[in-house]
Coordinates of C-alpha atoms (C1' of nucleotides) in Angstrom, one line a residue:
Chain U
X14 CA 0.0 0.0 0.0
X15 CA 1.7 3.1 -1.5
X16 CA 1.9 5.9 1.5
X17 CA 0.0 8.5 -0.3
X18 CA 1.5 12.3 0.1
X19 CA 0.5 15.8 -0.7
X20 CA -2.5 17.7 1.1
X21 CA -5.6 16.5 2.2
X22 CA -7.9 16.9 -0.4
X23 CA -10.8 19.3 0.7
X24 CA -13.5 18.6 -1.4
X25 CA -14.4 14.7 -2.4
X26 CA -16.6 13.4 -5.6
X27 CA -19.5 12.7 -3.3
X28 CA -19.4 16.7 -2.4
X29 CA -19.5 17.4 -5.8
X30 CA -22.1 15.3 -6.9
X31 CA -24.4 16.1 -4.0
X32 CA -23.7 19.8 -4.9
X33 CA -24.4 19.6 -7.9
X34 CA -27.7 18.1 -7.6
X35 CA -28.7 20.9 -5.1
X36 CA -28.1 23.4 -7.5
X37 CA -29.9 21.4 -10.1
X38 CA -32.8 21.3 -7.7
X39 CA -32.7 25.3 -7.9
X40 CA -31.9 26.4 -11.0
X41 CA -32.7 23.1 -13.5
X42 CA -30.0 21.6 -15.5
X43 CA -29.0 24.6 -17.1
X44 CA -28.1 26.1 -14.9
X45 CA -25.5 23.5 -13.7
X46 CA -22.5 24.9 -14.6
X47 CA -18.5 24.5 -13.7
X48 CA -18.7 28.1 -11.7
X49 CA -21.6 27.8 -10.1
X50 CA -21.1 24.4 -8.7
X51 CA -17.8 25.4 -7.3
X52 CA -19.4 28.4 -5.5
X53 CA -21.5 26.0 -4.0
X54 CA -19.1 23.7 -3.1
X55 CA -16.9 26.3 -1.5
X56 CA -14.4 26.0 -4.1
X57 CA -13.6 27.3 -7.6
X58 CA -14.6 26.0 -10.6
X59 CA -10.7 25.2 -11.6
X60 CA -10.4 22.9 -8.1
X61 CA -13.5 20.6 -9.6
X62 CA -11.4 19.4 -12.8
X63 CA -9.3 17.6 -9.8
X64 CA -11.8 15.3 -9.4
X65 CA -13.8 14.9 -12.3
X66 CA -12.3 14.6 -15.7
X67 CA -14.9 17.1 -17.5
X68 CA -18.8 18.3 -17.2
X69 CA -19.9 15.2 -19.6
X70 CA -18.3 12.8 -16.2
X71 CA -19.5 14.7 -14.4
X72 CA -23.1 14.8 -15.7
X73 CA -22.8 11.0 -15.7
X74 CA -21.7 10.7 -11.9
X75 CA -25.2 12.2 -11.3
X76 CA -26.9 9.8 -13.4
X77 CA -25.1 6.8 -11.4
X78 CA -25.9 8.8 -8.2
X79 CA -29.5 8.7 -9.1
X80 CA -30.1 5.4 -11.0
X81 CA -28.7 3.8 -7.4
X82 CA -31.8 5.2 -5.3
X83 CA -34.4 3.7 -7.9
X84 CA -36.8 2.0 -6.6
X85 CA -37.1 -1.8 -8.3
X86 CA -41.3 -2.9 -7.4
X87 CA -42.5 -6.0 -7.6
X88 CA -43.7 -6.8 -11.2
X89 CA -46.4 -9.1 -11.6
X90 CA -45.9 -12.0 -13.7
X91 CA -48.5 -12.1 -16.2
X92 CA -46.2 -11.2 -19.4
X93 CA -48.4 -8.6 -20.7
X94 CA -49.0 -7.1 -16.7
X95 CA -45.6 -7.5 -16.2
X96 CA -44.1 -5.3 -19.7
X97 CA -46.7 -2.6 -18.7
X98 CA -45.7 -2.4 -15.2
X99 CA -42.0 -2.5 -15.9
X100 CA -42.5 0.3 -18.5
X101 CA -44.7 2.6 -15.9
X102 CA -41.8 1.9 -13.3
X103 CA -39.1 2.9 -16.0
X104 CA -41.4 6.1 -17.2
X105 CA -41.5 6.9 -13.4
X106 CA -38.0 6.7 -13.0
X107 CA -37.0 9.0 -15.6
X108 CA -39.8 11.4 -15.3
X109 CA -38.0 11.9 -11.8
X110 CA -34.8 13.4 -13.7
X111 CA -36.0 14.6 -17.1
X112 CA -32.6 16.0 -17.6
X113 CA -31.7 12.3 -18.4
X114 CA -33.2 12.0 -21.3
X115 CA -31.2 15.0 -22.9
X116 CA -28.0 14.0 -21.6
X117 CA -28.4 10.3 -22.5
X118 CA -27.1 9.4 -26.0
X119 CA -28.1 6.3 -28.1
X120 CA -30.5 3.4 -26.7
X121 CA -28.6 4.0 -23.5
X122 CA -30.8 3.9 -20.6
X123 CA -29.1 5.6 -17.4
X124 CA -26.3 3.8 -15.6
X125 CA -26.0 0.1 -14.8
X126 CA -27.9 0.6 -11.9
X127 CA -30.5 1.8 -14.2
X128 CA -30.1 -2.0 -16.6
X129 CA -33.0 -3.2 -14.4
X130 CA -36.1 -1.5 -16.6
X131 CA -34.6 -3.4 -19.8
X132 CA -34.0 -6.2 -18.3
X133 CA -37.3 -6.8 -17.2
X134 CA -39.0 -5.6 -20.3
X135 CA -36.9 -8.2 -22.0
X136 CA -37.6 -10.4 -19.6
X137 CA -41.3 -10.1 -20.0
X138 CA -41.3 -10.1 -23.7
X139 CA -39.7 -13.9 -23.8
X140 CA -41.8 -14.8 -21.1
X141 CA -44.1 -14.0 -23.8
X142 CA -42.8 -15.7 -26.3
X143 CA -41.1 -13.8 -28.2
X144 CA -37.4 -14.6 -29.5
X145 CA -34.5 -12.8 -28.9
X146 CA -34.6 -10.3 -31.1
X147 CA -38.0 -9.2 -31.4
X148 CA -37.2 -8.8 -27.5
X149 CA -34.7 -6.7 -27.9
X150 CA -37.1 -4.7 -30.7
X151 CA -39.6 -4.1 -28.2
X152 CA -38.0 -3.0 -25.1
X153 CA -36.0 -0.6 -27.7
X154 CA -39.3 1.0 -28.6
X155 CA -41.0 1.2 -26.0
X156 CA -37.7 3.2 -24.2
X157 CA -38.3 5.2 -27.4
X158 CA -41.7 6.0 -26.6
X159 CA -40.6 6.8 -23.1
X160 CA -37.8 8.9 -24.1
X161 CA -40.0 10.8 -26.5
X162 CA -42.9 11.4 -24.2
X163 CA -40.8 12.3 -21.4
X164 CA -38.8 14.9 -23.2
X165 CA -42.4 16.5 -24.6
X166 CA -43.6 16.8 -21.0
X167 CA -40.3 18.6 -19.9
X168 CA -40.6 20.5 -22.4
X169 CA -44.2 21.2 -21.9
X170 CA -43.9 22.2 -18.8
X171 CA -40.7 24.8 -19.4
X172 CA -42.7 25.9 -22.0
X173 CA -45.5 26.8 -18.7
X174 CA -43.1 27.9 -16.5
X175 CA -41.7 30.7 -19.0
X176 CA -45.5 31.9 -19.3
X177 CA -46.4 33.3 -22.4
X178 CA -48.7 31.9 -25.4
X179 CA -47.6 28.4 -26.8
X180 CA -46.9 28.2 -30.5
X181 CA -50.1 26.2 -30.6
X182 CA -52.2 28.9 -29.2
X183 CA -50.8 31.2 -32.2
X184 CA -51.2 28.4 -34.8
X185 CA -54.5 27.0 -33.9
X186 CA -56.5 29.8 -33.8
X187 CA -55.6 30.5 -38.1
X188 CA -55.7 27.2 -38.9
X189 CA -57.8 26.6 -42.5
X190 CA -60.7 24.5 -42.0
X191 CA -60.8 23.5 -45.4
X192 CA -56.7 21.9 -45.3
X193 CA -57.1 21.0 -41.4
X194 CA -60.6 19.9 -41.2
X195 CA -60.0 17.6 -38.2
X196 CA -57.4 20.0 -36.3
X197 CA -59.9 22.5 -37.0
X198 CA -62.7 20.3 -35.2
X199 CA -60.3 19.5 -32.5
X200 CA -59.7 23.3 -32.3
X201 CA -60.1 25.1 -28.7
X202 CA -60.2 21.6 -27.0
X203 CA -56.6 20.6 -27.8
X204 CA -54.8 22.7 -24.8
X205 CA -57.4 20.5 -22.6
X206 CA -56.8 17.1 -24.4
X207 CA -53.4 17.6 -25.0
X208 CA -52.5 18.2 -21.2
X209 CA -54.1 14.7 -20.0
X210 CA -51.2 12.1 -19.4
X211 CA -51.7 9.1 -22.1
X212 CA -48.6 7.4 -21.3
X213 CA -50.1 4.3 -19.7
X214 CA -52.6 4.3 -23.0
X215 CA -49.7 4.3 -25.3
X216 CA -47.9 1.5 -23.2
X217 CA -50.7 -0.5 -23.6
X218 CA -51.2 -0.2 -26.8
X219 CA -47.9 -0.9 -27.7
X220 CA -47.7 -3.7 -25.4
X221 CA -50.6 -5.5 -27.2
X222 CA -49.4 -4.5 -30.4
X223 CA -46.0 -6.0 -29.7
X224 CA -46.8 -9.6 -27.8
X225 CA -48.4 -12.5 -29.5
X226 CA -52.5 -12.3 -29.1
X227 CA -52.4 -15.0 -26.3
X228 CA -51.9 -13.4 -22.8
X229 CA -53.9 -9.5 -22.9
X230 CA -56.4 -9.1 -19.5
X231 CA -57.0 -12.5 -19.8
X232 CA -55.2 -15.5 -18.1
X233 CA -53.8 -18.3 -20.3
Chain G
X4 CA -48.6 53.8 -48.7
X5 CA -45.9 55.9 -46.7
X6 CA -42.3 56.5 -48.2
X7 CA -40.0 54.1 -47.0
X8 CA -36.6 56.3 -46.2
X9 CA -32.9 55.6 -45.0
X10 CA -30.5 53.1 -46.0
X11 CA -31.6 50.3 -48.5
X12 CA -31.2 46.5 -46.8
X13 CA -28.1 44.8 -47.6
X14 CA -29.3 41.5 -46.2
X15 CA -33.0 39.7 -46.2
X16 CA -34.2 37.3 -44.2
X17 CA -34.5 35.1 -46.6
X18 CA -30.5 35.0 -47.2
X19 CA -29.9 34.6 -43.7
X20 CA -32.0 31.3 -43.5
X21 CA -30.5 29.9 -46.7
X22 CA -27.0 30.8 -44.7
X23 CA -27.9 29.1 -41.5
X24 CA -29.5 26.3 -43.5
X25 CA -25.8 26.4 -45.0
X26 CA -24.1 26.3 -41.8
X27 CA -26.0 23.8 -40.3
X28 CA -25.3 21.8 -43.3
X29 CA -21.5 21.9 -42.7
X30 CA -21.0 22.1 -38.8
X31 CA -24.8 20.7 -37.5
X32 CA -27.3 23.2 -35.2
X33 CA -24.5 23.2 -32.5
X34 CA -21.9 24.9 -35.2
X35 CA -24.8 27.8 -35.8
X36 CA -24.0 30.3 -34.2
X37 CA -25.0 34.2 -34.7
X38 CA -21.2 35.3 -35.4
X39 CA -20.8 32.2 -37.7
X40 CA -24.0 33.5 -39.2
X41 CA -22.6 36.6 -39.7
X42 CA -19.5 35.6 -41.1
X43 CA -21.1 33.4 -43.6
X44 CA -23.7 36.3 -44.7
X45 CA -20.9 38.1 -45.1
X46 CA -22.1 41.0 -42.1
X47 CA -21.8 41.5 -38.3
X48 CA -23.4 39.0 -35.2
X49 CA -25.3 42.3 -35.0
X50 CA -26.8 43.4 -37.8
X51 CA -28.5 39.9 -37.9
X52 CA -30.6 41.0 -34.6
X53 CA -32.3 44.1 -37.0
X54 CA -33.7 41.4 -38.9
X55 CA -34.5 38.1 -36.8
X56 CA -35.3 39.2 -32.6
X57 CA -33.3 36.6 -31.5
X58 CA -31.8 33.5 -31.9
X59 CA -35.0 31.5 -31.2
X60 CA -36.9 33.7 -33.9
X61 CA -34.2 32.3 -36.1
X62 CA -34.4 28.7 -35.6
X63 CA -38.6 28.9 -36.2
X64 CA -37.8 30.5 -39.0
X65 CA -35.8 27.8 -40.2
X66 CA -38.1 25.5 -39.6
X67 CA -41.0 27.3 -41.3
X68 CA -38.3 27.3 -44.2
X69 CA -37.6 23.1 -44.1
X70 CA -41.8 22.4 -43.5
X71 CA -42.6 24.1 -46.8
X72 CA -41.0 22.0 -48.9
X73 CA -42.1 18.4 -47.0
X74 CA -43.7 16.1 -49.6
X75 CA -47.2 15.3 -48.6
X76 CA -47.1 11.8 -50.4
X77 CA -50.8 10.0 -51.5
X78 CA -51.9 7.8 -48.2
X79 CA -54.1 4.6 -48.4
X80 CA -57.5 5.4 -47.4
X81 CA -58.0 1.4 -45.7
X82 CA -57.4 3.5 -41.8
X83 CA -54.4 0.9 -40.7
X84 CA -52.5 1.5 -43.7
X85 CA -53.1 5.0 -43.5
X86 CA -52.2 6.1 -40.3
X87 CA -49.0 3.5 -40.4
X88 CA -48.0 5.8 -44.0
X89 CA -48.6 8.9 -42.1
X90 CA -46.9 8.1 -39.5
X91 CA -44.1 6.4 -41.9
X92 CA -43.8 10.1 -43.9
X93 CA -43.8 12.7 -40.7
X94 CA -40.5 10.3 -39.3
X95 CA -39.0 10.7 -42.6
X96 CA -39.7 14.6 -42.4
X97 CA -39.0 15.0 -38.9
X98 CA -35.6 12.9 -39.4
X99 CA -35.0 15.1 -42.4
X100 CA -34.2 17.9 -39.6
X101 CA -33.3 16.2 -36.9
X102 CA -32.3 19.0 -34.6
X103 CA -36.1 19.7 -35.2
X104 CA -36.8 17.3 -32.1
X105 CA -34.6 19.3 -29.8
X106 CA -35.9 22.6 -30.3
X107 CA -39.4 21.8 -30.5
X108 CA -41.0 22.6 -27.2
X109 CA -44.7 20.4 -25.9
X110 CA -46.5 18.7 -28.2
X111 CA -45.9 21.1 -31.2
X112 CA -45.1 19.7 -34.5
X113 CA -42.8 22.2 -36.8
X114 CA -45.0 24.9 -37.8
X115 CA -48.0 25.2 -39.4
X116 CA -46.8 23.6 -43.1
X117 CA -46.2 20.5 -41.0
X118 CA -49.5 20.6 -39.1
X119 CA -50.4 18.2 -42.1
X120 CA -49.0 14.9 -40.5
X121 CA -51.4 15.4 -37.6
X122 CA -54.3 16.3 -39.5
X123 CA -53.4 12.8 -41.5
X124 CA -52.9 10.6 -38.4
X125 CA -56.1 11.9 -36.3
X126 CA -58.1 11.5 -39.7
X127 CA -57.2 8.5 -40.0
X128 CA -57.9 7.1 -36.3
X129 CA -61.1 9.0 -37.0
X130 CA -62.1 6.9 -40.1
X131 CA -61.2 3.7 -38.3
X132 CA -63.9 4.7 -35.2
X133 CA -62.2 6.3 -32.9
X134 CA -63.7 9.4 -31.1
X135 CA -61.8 12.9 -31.4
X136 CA -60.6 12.4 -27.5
X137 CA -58.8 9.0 -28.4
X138 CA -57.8 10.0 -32.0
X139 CA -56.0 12.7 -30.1
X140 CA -54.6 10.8 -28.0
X141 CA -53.2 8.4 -31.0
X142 CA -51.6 11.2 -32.2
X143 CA -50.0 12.5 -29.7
X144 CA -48.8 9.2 -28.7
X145 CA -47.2 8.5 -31.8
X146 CA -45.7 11.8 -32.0
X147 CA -44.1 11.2 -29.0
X148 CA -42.8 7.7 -30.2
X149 CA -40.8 9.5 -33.4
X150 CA -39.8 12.0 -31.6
X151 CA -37.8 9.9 -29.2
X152 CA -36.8 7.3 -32.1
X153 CA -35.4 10.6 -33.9
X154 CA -33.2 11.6 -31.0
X155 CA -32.3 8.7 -30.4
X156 CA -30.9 8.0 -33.9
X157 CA -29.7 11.5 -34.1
X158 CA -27.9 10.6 -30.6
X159 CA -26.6 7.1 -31.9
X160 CA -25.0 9.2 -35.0
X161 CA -23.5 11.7 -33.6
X162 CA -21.9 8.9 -30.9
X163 CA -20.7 7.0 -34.3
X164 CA -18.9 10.1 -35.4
X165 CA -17.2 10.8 -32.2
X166 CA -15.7 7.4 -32.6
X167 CA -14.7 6.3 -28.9
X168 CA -16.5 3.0 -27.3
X169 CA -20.1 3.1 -26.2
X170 CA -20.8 3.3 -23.0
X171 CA -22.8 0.6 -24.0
X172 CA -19.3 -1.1 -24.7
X173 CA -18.1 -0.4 -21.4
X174 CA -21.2 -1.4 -19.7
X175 CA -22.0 -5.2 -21.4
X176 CA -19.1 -6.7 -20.6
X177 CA -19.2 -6.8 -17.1
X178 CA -23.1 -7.3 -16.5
X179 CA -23.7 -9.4 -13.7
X180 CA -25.4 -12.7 -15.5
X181 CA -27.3 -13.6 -12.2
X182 CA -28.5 -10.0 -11.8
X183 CA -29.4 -9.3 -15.3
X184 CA -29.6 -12.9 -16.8
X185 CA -31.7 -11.5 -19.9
X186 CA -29.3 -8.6 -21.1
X187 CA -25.9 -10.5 -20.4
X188 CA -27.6 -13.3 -22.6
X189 CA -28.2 -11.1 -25.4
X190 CA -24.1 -9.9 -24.7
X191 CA -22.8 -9.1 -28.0
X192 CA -25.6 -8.9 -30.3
X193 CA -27.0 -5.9 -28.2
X194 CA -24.9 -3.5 -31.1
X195 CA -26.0 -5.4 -33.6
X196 CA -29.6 -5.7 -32.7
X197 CA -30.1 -1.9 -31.7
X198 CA -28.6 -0.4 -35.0
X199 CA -31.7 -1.9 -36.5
X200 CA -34.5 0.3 -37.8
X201 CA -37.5 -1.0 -35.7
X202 CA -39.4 2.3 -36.2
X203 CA -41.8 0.7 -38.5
X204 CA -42.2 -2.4 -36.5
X205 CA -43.2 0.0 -33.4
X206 CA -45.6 2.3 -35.6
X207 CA -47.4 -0.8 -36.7
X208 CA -47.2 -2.6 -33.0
X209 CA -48.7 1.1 -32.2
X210 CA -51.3 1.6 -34.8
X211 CA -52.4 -2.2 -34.0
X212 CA -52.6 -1.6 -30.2
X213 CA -54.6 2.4 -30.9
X214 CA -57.4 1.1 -33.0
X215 CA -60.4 -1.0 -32.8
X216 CA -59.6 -4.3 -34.2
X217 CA -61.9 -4.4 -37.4
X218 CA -59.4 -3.2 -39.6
X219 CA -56.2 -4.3 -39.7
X220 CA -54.5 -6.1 -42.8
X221 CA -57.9 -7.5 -43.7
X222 CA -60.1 -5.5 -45.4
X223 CA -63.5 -5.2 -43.5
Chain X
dA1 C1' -33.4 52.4 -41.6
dC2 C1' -29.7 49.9 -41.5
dC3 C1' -25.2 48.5 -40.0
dT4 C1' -21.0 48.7 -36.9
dG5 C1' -17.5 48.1 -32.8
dA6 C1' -17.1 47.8 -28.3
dA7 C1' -18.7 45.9 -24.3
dC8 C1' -21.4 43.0 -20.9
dA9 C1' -22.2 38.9 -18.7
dC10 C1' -21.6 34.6 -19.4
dC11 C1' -19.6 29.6 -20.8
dG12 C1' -16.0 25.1 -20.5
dT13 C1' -11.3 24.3 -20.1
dT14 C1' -6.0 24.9 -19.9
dC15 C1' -1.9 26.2 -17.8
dA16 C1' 1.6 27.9 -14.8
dA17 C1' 2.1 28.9 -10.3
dG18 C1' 1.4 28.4 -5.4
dT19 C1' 1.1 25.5 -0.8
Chain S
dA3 C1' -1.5 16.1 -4.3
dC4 C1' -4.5 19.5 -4.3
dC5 C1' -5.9 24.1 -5.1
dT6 C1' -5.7 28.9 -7.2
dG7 C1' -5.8 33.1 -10.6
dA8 C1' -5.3 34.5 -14.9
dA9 C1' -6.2 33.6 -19.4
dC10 C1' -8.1 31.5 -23.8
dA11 C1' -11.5 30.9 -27.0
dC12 C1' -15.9 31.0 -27.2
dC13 C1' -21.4 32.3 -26.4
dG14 C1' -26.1 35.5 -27.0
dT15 C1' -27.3 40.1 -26.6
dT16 C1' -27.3 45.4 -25.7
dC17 C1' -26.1 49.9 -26.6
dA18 C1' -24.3 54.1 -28.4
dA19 C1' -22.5 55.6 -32.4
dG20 C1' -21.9 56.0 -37.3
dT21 C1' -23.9 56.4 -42.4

DNA sequence: ACCTGAACACCGTTCAAGT
DNA sequence: ACCTGAACACCGTTCAAGT
């Protein structure tokens, strides 16, 4: 065991990390940056470099951080129950750090910690009966159907926050009834109907869509 | 009609969108910025802001630009097939401008040129018996699906042209098989299985799942 | 009316120097 | 080994001044 030298180091990664989600808390992922976590930490922004190779790490330590506290609920183990629940788990899980979803690149879900959703998805889809592959298919698009709706709702709700008319409210109100006749028929009532959460509807939708007919409500 | 005085306008709107589209083009949104802009108009960062208000203003702009010339292809009238073609042509727009996905804010599709991809989908859940509320709902729910398949290929892409492993690479390998038996059997195949196009596959799981179950390939 | 240069208030990151 | 200040190469945007 090398005898290690130098100073004491004043700030550790956990510091950091729990910093920075404060300051997330506060001010949203934007404004997370190298400055204002080190004023936060005590520190300046130069010192954090010392312990975390850039903001991308950095951004990923959080991830880890949060994909550990995640809760993992019992799933029930009808195949079609069991993909819906795992999906409405995984949806929860993200919606609880939207952020994610910006950050994350690719098909990549989280952190390890976070290999749990997938695996059960996947897990349910064999169960099944489907192969492999067509496993593998589903679970990807249902995490894009989670990564899509989750990124509208953050937006959605920025978009509230901010105040002012949405884009929609300009567009609707114009729209031709003669080129649009159904988003003209729709027209005042798509604030209200676009607001309701359908993510559980498009779950299960895609669920049956994806299984073989067998297993839906009911039992084999 | 009053007499427009003082100095003549050396640049238009419309040449600083075909210069952003330009820049975009070469170095991707993140590249476009309003000295870049400038430079490539041939003017200052700041006389761009006497023409667009801001940076925001700009990128609607370009996307007004790229929805007027989307093709509006012939659909199928049989429900099923149309809604799965609609569907199939708004991804191929919407992928056609990928950065599209990142600055669009709530539910909003593009502008009002693209407003036709809705109109097509909720028409067609319409024609195949569902009520306005749940034809909303199909649209928005397979909105949300291409719009997280589209960042996630745009994600996937710009990953690949980093170079560098995955952190998918660096995460497989050392699964734990008794924790996540499903995933470490897949191992390997996982890269070769999620470069796959399954946006079709999910559409039509989607579409399947979203309407009443007269329709589908057989003709009622 | 249109355009400019300088400036403001930011970024992430590097680097040489301090303890 | 750990931390610092100054600096680099950027951002979007404002503002007073020029033509």
């Amino acid at each position: 065991m090398p005898t290690r030298t130098g100073r004491p180091p004043r700030i550790s990664r956990a510091e950091i990390v729990a910093a920075a989600n404060k300051v997330i808390e506060e001010d949203g992922v934007a404004g997370l940056t190298m400055r204002r976590l080190a004023r936060e930490v005590g520190s300046t922004a130069m010192a954090l470099y010392h312990h975390v190779r850039d903001k991308e790490e950095l951004l990923l330590l959080l991830l880890d951080d949060y994909a550990a506290g995640l809760a993992r609920p019992e799933l029930p183990s009808e195949p079609y129950e069991r993909m819906v629940a795992a999906a409405l788990a995984m949806r929860e899980a993200v919606a609880g750090c939207p952020w994610a979803v910006d950050v994350l690149r690719a098909d990549d879900l989280l952190s390890v910690g976070a290999l749990w959703y997938p695996e059960q998805i996947v897990d349910a889809a064999i169960r099944a009966g489907l192969g492999e592959e067509d496993a593998v298919d589903a679970y990807r698009i249902i995490w894009h159907y989670t990564a899509g709706e989750i990124a509208a709702r953050a937006a959605a709700r920025g978009r509230r926050a901010e105040g002012g008319p949405t884009y929609r409210d300009r567009v609707f109100p114009e729209l031709d009834a003669a080129e649009f006749p159904r988003l003209s028929g729709v027209g005042p009532r798509w604030e209200e109907l676009t607001a309701r959460d359908t993510y559980a509807k498009g779950v299960r939708a895609l669920v049956r869509g994806l299984l073989p007919p067998e297993s839906p409500p009911n039992k084999p």
